[in-house]
Structure formats: C-alpha cells, structure tokens
Coordinates of C-alpha atoms and ligand atoms in Angstrom, one line a residue:
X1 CA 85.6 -48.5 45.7
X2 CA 83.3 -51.3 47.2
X3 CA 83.4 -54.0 45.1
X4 CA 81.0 -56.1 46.7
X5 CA 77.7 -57.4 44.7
X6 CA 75.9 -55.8 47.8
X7 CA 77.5 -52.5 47.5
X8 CA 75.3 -53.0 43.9
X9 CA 72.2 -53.9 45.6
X10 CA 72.5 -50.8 47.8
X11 CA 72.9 -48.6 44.5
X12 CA 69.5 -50.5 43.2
X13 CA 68.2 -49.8 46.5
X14 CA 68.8 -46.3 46.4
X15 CA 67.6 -45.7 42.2
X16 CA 64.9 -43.3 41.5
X17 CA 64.1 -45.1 38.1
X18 CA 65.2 -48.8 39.7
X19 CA 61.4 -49.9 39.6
X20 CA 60.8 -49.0 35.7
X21 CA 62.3 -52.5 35.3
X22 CA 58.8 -54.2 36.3
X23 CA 57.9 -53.0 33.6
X24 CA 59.3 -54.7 31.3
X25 CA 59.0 -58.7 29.9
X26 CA 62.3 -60.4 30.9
X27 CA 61.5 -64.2 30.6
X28 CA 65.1 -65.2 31.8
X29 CA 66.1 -63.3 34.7
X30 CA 69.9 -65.1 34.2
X31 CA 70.4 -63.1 30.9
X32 CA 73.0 -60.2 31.6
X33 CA 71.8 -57.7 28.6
X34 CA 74.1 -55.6 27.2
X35 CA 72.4 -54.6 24.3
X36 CA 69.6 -52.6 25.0
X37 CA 71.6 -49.7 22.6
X38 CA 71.1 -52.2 19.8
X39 CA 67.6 -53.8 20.5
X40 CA 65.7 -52.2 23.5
X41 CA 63.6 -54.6 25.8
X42 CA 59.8 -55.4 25.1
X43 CA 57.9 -53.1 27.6
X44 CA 54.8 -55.1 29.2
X45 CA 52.4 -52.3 27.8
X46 CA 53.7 -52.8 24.4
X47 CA 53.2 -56.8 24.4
X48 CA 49.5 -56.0 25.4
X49 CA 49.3 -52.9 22.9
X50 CA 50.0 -55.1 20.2
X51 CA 47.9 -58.0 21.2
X52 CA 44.8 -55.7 21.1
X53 CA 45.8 -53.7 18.4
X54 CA 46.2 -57.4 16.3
X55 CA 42.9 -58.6 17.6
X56 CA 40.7 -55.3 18.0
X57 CA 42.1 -53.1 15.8
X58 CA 42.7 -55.2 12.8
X59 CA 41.1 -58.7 13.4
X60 CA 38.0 -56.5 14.0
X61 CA 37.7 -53.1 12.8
X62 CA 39.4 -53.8 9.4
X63 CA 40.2 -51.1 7.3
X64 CA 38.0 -49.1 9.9
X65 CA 41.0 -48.8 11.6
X66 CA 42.6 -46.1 9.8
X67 CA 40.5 -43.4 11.1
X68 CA 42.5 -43.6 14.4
X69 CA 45.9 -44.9 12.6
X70 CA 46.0 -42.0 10.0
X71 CA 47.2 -40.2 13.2
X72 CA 49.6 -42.1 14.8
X73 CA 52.5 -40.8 13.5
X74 CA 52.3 -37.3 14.2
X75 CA 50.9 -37.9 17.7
X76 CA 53.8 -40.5 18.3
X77 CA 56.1 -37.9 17.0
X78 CA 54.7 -35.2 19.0
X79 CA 55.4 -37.0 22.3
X80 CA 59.1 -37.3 21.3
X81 CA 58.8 -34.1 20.9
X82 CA 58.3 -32.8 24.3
X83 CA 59.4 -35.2 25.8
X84 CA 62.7 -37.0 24.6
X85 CA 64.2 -34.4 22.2
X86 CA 62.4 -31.3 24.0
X87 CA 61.4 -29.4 20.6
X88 CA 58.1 -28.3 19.6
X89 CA 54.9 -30.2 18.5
X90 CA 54.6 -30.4 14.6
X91 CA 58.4 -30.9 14.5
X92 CA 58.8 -34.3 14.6
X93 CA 57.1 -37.6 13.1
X94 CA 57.4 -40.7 12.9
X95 CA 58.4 -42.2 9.4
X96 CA 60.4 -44.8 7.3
X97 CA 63.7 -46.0 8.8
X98 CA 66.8 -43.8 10.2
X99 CA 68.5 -44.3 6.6
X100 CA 65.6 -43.3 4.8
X101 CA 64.9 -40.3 6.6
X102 CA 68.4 -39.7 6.2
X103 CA 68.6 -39.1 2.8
X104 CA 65.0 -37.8 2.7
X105 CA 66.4 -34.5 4.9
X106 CA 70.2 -34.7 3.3
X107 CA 68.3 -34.2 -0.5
X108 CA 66.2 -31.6 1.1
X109 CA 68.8 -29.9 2.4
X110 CA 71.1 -29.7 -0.6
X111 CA 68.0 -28.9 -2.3
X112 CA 67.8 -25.8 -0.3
X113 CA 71.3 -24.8 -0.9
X114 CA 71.2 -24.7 -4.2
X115 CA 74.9 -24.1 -5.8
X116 CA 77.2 -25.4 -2.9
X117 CA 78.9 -28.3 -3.8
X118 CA 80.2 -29.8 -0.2
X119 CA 78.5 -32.2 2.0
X120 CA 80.6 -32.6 5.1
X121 CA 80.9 -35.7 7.3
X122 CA 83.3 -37.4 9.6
X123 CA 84.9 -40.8 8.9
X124 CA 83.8 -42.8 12.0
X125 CA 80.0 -41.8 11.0
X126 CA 77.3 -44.8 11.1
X127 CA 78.2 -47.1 7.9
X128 CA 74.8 -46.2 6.9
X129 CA 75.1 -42.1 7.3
X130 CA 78.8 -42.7 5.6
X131 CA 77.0 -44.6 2.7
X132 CA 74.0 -42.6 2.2
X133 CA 76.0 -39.5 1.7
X134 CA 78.3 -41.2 -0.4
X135 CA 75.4 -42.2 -2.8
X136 CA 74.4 -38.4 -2.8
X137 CA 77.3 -37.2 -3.7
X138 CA 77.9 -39.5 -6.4
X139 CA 74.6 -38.9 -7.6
X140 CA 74.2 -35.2 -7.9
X141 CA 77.8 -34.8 -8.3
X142 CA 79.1 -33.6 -5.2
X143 CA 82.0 -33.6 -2.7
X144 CA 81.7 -35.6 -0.3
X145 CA 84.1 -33.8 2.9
X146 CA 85.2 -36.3 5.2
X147 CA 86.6 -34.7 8.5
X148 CA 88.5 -37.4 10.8
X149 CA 87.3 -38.2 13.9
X150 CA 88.9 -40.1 16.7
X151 CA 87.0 -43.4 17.3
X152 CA 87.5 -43.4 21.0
X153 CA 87.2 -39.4 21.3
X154 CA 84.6 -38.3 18.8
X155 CA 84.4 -35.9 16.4
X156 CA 86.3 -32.5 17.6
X157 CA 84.6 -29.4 16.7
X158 CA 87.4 -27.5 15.3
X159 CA 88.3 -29.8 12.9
X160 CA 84.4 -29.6 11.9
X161 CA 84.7 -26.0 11.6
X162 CA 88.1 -26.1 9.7
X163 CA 86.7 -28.2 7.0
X164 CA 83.5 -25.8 6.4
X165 CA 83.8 -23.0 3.7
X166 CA 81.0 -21.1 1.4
X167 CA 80.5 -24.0 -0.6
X168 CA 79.2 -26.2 2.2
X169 CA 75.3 -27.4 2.2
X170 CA 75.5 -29.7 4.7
X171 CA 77.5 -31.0 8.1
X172 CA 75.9 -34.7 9.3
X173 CA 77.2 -36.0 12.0
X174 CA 75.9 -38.7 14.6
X175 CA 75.5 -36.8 17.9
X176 CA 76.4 -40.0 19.8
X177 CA 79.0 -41.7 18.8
X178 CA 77.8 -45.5 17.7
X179 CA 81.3 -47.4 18.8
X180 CA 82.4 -45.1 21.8
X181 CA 79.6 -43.5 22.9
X182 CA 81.4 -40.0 22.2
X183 CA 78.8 -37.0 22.6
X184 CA 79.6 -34.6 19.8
X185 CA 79.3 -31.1 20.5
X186 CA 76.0 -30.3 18.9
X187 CA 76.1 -27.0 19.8
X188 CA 79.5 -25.1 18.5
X189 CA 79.0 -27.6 15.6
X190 CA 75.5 -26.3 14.7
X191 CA 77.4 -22.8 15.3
X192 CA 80.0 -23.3 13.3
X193 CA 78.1 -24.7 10.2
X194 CA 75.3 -21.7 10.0
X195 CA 78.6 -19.2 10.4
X196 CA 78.8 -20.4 6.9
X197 CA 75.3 -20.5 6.0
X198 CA 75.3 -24.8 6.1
X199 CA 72.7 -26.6 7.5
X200 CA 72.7 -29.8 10.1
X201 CA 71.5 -32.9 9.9
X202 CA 71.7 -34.8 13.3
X203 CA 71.7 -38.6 13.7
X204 CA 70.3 -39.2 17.4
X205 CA 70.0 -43.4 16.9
X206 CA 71.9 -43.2 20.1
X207 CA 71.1 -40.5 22.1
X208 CA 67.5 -40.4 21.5
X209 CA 66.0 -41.6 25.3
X210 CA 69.7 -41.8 26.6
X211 CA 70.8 -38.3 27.2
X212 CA 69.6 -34.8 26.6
X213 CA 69.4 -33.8 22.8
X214 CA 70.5 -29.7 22.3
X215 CA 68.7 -29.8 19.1
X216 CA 67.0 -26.1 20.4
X217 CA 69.8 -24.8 22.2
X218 CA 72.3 -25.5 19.1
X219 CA 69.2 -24.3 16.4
X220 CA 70.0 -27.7 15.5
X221 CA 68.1 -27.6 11.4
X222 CA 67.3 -31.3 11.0
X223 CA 67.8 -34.6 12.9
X224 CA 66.8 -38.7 12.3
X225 CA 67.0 -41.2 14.7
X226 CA 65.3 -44.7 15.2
X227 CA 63.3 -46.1 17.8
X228 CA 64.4 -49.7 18.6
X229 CA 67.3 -48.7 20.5
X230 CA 66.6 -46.9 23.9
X231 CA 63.2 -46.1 23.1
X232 CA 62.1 -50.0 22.9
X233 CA 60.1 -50.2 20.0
X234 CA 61.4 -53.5 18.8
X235 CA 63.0 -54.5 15.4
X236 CA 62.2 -52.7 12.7
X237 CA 60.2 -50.4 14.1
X238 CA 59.8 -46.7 12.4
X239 CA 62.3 -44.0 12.8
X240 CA 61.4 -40.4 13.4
X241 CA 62.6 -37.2 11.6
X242 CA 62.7 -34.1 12.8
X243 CA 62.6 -30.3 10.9
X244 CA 63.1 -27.1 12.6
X245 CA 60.0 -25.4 12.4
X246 CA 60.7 -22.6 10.2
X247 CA 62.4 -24.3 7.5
X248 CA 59.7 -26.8 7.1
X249 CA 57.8 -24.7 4.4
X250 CA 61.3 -23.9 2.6
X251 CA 62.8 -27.6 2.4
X252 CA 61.2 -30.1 -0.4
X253 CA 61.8 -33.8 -0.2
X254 CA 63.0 -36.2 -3.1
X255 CA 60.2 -38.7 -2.7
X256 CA 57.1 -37.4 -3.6
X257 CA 54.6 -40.0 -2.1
X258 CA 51.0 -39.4 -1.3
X259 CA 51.3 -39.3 2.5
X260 CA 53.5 -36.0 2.1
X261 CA 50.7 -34.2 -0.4
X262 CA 48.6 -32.0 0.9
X263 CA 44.8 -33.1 1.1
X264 CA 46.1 -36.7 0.6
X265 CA 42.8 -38.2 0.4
X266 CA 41.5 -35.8 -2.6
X267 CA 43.8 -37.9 -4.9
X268 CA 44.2 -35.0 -7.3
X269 CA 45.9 -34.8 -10.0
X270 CA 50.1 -33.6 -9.4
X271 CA 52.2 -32.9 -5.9
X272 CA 51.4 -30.6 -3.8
X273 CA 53.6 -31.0 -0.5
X274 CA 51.6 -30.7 2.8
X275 CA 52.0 -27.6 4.5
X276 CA 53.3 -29.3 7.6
X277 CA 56.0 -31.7 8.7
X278 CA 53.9 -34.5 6.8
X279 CA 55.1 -33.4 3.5
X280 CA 58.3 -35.0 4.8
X281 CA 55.6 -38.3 5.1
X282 CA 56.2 -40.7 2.1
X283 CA 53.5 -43.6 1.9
X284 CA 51.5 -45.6 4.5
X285 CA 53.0 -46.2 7.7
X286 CA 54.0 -49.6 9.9
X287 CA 50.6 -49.5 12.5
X288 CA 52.1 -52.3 14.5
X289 CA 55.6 -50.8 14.8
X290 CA 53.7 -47.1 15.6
X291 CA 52.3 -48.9 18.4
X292 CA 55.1 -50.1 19.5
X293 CA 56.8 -46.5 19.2
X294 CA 53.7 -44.9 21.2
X295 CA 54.5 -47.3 23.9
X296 CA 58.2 -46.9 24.4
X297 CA 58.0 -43.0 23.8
X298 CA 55.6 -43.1 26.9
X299 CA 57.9 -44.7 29.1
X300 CA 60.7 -42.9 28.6
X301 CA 59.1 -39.9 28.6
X302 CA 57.2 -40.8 32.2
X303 CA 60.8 -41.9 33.7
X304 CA 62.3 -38.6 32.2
X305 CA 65.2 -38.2 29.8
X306 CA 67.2 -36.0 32.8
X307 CA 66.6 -39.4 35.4
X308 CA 67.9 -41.3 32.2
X309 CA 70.6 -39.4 31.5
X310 CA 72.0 -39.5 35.1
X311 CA 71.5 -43.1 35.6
X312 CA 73.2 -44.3 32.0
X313 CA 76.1 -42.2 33.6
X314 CA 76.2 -43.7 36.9
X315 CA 75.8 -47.0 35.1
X316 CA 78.7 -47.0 32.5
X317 CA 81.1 -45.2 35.4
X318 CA 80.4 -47.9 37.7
X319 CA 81.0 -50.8 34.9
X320 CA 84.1 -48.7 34.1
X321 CA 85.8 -48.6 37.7
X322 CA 84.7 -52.5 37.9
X323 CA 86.9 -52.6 34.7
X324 CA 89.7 -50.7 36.1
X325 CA 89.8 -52.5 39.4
X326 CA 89.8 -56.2 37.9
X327 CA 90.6 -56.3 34.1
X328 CA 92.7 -53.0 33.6
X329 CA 95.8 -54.8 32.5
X330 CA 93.6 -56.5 30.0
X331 CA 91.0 -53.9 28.5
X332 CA 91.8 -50.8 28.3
X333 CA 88.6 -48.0 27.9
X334 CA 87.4 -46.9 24.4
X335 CA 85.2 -44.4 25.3
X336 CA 85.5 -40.6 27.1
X337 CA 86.4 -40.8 30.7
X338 CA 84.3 -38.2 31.4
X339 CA 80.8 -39.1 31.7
X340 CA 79.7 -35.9 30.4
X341 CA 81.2 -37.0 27.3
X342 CA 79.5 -40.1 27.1
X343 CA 76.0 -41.5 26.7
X344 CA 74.6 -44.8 28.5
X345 CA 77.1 -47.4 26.6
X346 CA 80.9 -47.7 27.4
X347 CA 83.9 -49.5 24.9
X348 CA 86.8 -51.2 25.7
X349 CA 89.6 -52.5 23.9
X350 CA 91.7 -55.4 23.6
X351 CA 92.8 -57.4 21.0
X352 CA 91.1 -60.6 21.8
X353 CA 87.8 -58.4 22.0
X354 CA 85.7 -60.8 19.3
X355 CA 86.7 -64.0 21.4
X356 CA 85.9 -62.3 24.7
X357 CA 82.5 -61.2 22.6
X358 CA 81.6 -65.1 22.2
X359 CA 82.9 -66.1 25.3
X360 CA 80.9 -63.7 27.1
X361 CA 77.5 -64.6 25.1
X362 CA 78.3 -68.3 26.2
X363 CA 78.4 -67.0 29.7
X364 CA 74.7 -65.3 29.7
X365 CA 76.1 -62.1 29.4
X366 CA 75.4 -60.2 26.2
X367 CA 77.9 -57.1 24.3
X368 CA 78.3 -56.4 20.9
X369 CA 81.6 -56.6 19.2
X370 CA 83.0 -53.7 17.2
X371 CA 85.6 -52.8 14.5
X372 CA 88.6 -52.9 15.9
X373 CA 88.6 -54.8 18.6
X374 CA 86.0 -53.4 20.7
X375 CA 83.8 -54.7 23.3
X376 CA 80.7 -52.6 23.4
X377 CA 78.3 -52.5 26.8
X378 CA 74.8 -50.7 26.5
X379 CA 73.5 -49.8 29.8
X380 CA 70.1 -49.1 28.7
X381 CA 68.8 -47.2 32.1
X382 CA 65.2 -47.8 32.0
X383 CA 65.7 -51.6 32.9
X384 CA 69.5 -51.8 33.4
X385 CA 70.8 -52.5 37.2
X386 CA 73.6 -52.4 39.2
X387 CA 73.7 -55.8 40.1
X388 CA 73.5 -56.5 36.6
X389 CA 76.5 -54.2 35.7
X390 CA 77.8 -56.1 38.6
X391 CA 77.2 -59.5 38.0
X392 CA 78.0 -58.8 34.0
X393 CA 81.5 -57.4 34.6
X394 CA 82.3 -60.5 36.6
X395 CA 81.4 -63.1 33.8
X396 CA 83.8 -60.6 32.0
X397 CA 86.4 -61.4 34.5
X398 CA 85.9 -64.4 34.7
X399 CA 86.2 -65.3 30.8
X400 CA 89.2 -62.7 30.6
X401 CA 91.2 -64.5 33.6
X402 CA 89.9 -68.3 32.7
X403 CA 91.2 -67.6 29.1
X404 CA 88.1 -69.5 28.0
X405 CA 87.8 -66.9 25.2
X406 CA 91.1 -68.1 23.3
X407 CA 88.9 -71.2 22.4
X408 CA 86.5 -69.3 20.3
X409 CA 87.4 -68.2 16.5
X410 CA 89.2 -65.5 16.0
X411 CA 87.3 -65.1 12.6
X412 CA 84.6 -62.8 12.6
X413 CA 81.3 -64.4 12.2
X414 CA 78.8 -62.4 9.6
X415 CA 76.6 -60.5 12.3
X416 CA 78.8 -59.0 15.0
Ligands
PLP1 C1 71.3 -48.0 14.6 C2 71.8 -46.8 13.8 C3 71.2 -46.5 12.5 C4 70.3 -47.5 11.9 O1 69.7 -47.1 10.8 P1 68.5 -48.1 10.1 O2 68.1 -47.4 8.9 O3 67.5 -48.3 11.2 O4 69.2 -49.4 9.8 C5 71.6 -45.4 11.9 N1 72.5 -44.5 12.4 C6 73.0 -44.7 13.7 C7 73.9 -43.7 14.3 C8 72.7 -45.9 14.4 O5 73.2 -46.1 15.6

C-alpha cells in the first residue's frame, strides 16, 4: 500500500462526502479527532440554530414558543426515521437519555410478557445497558441471563439463541459493539428471540448515523440510541426511542408523565396513555438539545447513512493497514477484520494502551482508552479525512517508537 500522506490527499480528493466537512466548526485545524463516536463535532447550522433559537425563540417569544416546540420531538424523530434507521414515521421520537429510554422500553417489555422470568443480555453490553437490567431484575425479581460475548468479536448469535427458552421476555443487546465496534447480527438475533416469543430491545448509540440499522428487515420490536455520538447533537443532548408500530398500542411504560397522556393539555383527572408513540413521552423535553438533534439528523440524513457507511469503512481499513504496516509488532487489532463486521471506529491492543492514550492527547491527536488495554479510534465520516487518519496514525507511531508514552502514569485517571 502507498503510504504516502499524498496517497491520503488523493483518497480526500476522490470522497463523495469529503466536502460535508465545511460544514462543520473546527477552530483548530491541528486537532487529530478521534472521538467523534464519543462526542460528535458542532455542525455550523447548529451553532446558528441555537443562537436564534436562544435569542428569537426564547429571548423573544417566551413561553410562545411552545406552540412550535410541542412538536419537535416527533418531527425530529420522524427524520431519523426515514432517514438514519429507515423505519416508519410515528415510530420514533426523541426523548430522555439512551438509559432512560432503556428501561422505559425494557419495563414495557416485560410488562408485555407477563409470567417469563428471563431477561437475556451479554456481558460486554454498555455498563449502562448491563446496569439498567441488573436494576430490573433485582427489582421485579427476575433472572437476569448473561450470554458471553467476545470483546474483540461480538456477541455470536448462537450462543444468543442457546441461552433463549419459553421463559424469556427480553434479549438487549447493543447492535454495535461500544469497545470493538463488533456489528451484532440483528437479524438471526431478532429471529431467534421471537422463535421463542421474546421481544428485542436494540441499543444503536453506535450505529445510529454510522452504518445501516436492520431494525425492519430483522422485525427488530424496540430500539434506543443517543444523539451526541455520530449524529452531532452535542453533550447531553436527547436520545431517541424507537417502537415497532404494531406493538405500540400493546406495550405500557413505567413512568406515567403528562407528555405520554393522551390529550395532555386537558389535565384531567388519572392516565390515559396517548394512542401514539408519545405515550412512550415522559415530561417536557430539552428545546435546545432538540435543536441541536434537528440539525445533526439533517445532515446525516442529506449525506446518506449508505455514503456513511462506506466511508467509516474505508476510513477504519485504511487506519488499520497504516497500523499493520508501521506499529504491527506493537498493537495488535481489537476489532473484526472484516469491515462488514465493523462500524466507523477501530480498537487496538497493547498493554501500554492508557500511556499511549495520554501520550497521543499530548501530541494533538485524540482516542479514547478502553478496559483492557484498548486504544479506541472513531472515524466519524461526515468530517473525518484521510489525511487525518493519516497524519493521526503517525503521531501514533511516533509516540509508540519514541517511547514517549512510558513517561505518562500507568494509573488510570477517573475519566478515560
Ligand atoms: C454512549 C452509550 C450510551 C450512553 O447512554 P447515556 O444514557 O446517554 O449516558 C448507552 N449505550 C451505549 C451502547 C453507548 O455507546
């Protein structure tokens, strides 16, 4: 392979999508960011949508406001929709954050399997998928299933379907992988689980504007997934839920809040849920972080989750043969080798991984570390270039080689 830094430019050159990157607010053009899995970038339209929404919408309008606001959510959700997880309008909205929605849909769901007593999960699930489960379970009594999953492979169908029996509500799993990027198989799994009348709950944090969700193909029941990452609605920004169609009249939630009743604005007396994917709605929702949603929901959907897709592959292959080629005897890769099996971030392994982590961040380049000593790249390919993969894997080299990295802590700091 060319290893040149204008073989890079040539691929840039040459990228359908390379020009979405204008679009975005990158004060320090030095900054290699490997992170846009994490934290997306702040898209230009979205610095301006919030300026006017702050001065217009609320300096001005007031509490006027709400007559377009009360809407947001929905039609926020109903651009993810068709656009980044390719399901119907009315499915999806925008609501709370990925772990609230996550036990929001798990309750409903074992609510609507009344009498089985198995949730089933697999170990190398989100901490926060692992833990809100765990709280379930322990609440309403319940087993909580824990299939093991290899952290550099994912979760392998087969032993999902082994550990499903009669008694089995629910199977969550995270479609992508967060560590090593592992695309589970969403299909066979979903398969598997309504073989034994279970339903699916689908974390999409990262796969939601990275790669192509089969949440219709599989007859995928429920999903959550957050919009900060790829979809670049800054921190904190509201997650969205999503409920198959048909079951959204059948499943009840546990919170009972007066955005989720129907005729919300009669006040009357008791709950009523909402005929609709609101009753899955709890109370007023984050304007400013809507916003923020609407905004990076549009771009992704312009550039096209298909363009994405093939560019977060072509990314993490390239920063993997740069790997091989100059730091194979030092990292090794923590992630599928096939890019079919990945999504746009790429793990590698080595001991020293938390030192190389600081080392790198010293440099201008930044990763995230990960438990157990992985070194975790997010191509993010809306703004994500070649020559950044390019110039990024040789401030990796050059930390690795320099052994510059043995002079940072070993200890783990408290945010990794
Ligand atoms: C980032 C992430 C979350 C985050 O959940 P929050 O409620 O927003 O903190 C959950 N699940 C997965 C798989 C993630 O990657």
């Amino acid at each position: 392979m060319d290893l040149s830094r204008q073989y890079a430019e040539t691929l840039d050159a040459q990228d359908p999508i390379g020009h979405y990157r204008a679009r975005f607010y990158i004060p320090d053009t030095e900054l290699v960011y490997f992170d846009g899995n994490s934290l997306g970038r702040l898209p230009l339209a979205t610095r301006e949508r919030l300026r006017e929404a702050i001065d217009r919408e609320w300096g001005h309008d007031l509490i006027r406001g709400w007559d377009t606001w009360i809407d947001l959510a929905r039609s926020v959700g109903d651009l993810l929709a068709a656009s980044v997880l390719h399901v119907s309008p009315g499915e999806v909205v925008l609501s709370d954050s990925t772990s609230v929605n996550l036990y929001k849909l798990a309750a409903a769901a074992l609510d609507a399997r009344p009498g089985r007593r198995v949730i089933v999960t697999d170990d190398d699930n989100f901490p926060t998928d692992r833990y809100v489960l765990e709280g379930l379970a322990a609440t309403y009594d319940l087993e909580l299933r824990v299939v093991a999953a290899d952290i550099d492979e994912g979760v392998d169908p087969d032993r999902v379907a082994a550990a499903l029996d009669d008694d089995v509500a629910l199977v969550c799993l995270s479609h992508v992988a967060y560590r090593s990027c592992a695309i589970a198989d969403m299909v066979a799994i979903t398969t598997a689980a309504h073989r034994v009348g279970a339903l699916t709950l689908w974390d999409l944090c990262h796969s939601a504007g990275s790669v192509r969700v089969p949440l219709r193909e599989a007859g995928a029941d429920l999903a959550v997934g957050c919009t900060y990452k790829y979809l670049n609605a800054g921190p904190g920004a509201p997650a969205f839920l999503f409920v198959r169609e048909d079951l959204q009249r059948e499943l009840g939630q546990p919170i009972w809040g007066w955005f989720g009743r129907r005729d919300q604005f009669a006040m009357a007396p008791g709950y009523v849920p909402a005929d609709s994917i609101d009753r899955f709605l709890v109370g007023t929702p984050p304007v400013l972080g809507g916003y923020a949603a609407l905004e990076g929901a549009r771009i992704t959907a312009e550039a096209g989750i298909d363009a994405l897709a093939e560019k977060g592959a072509r990314l993490t292959q390239y920063a993997i043969r740069l790997q091989q080629e100059w730091l194979g005897t030092s990292l090794a890769l923590a992630s599928p080798a096939d890019p079919a099996r990945r999504g746009s971030h790429v793990a590698f392994r080595a001991p020293e991984a938390w030192q190389i982590c600081q080392a790198l961040k010293a440099a201008g380049v930044i990763p995230d570390f990960r438990t157990p000593e992985r070194l975790r790249i997010g191509l993010a390919p809306l703004y994500t270039r070649f020559v950044d993969v390019h110039e990024g894997m040789t401030r990796l080299r050059d930390v690795v080689e320099s052994g510059t990295y043995a002079r940072y802590p070993a200890q783990l700091g408290r945010v990794t």
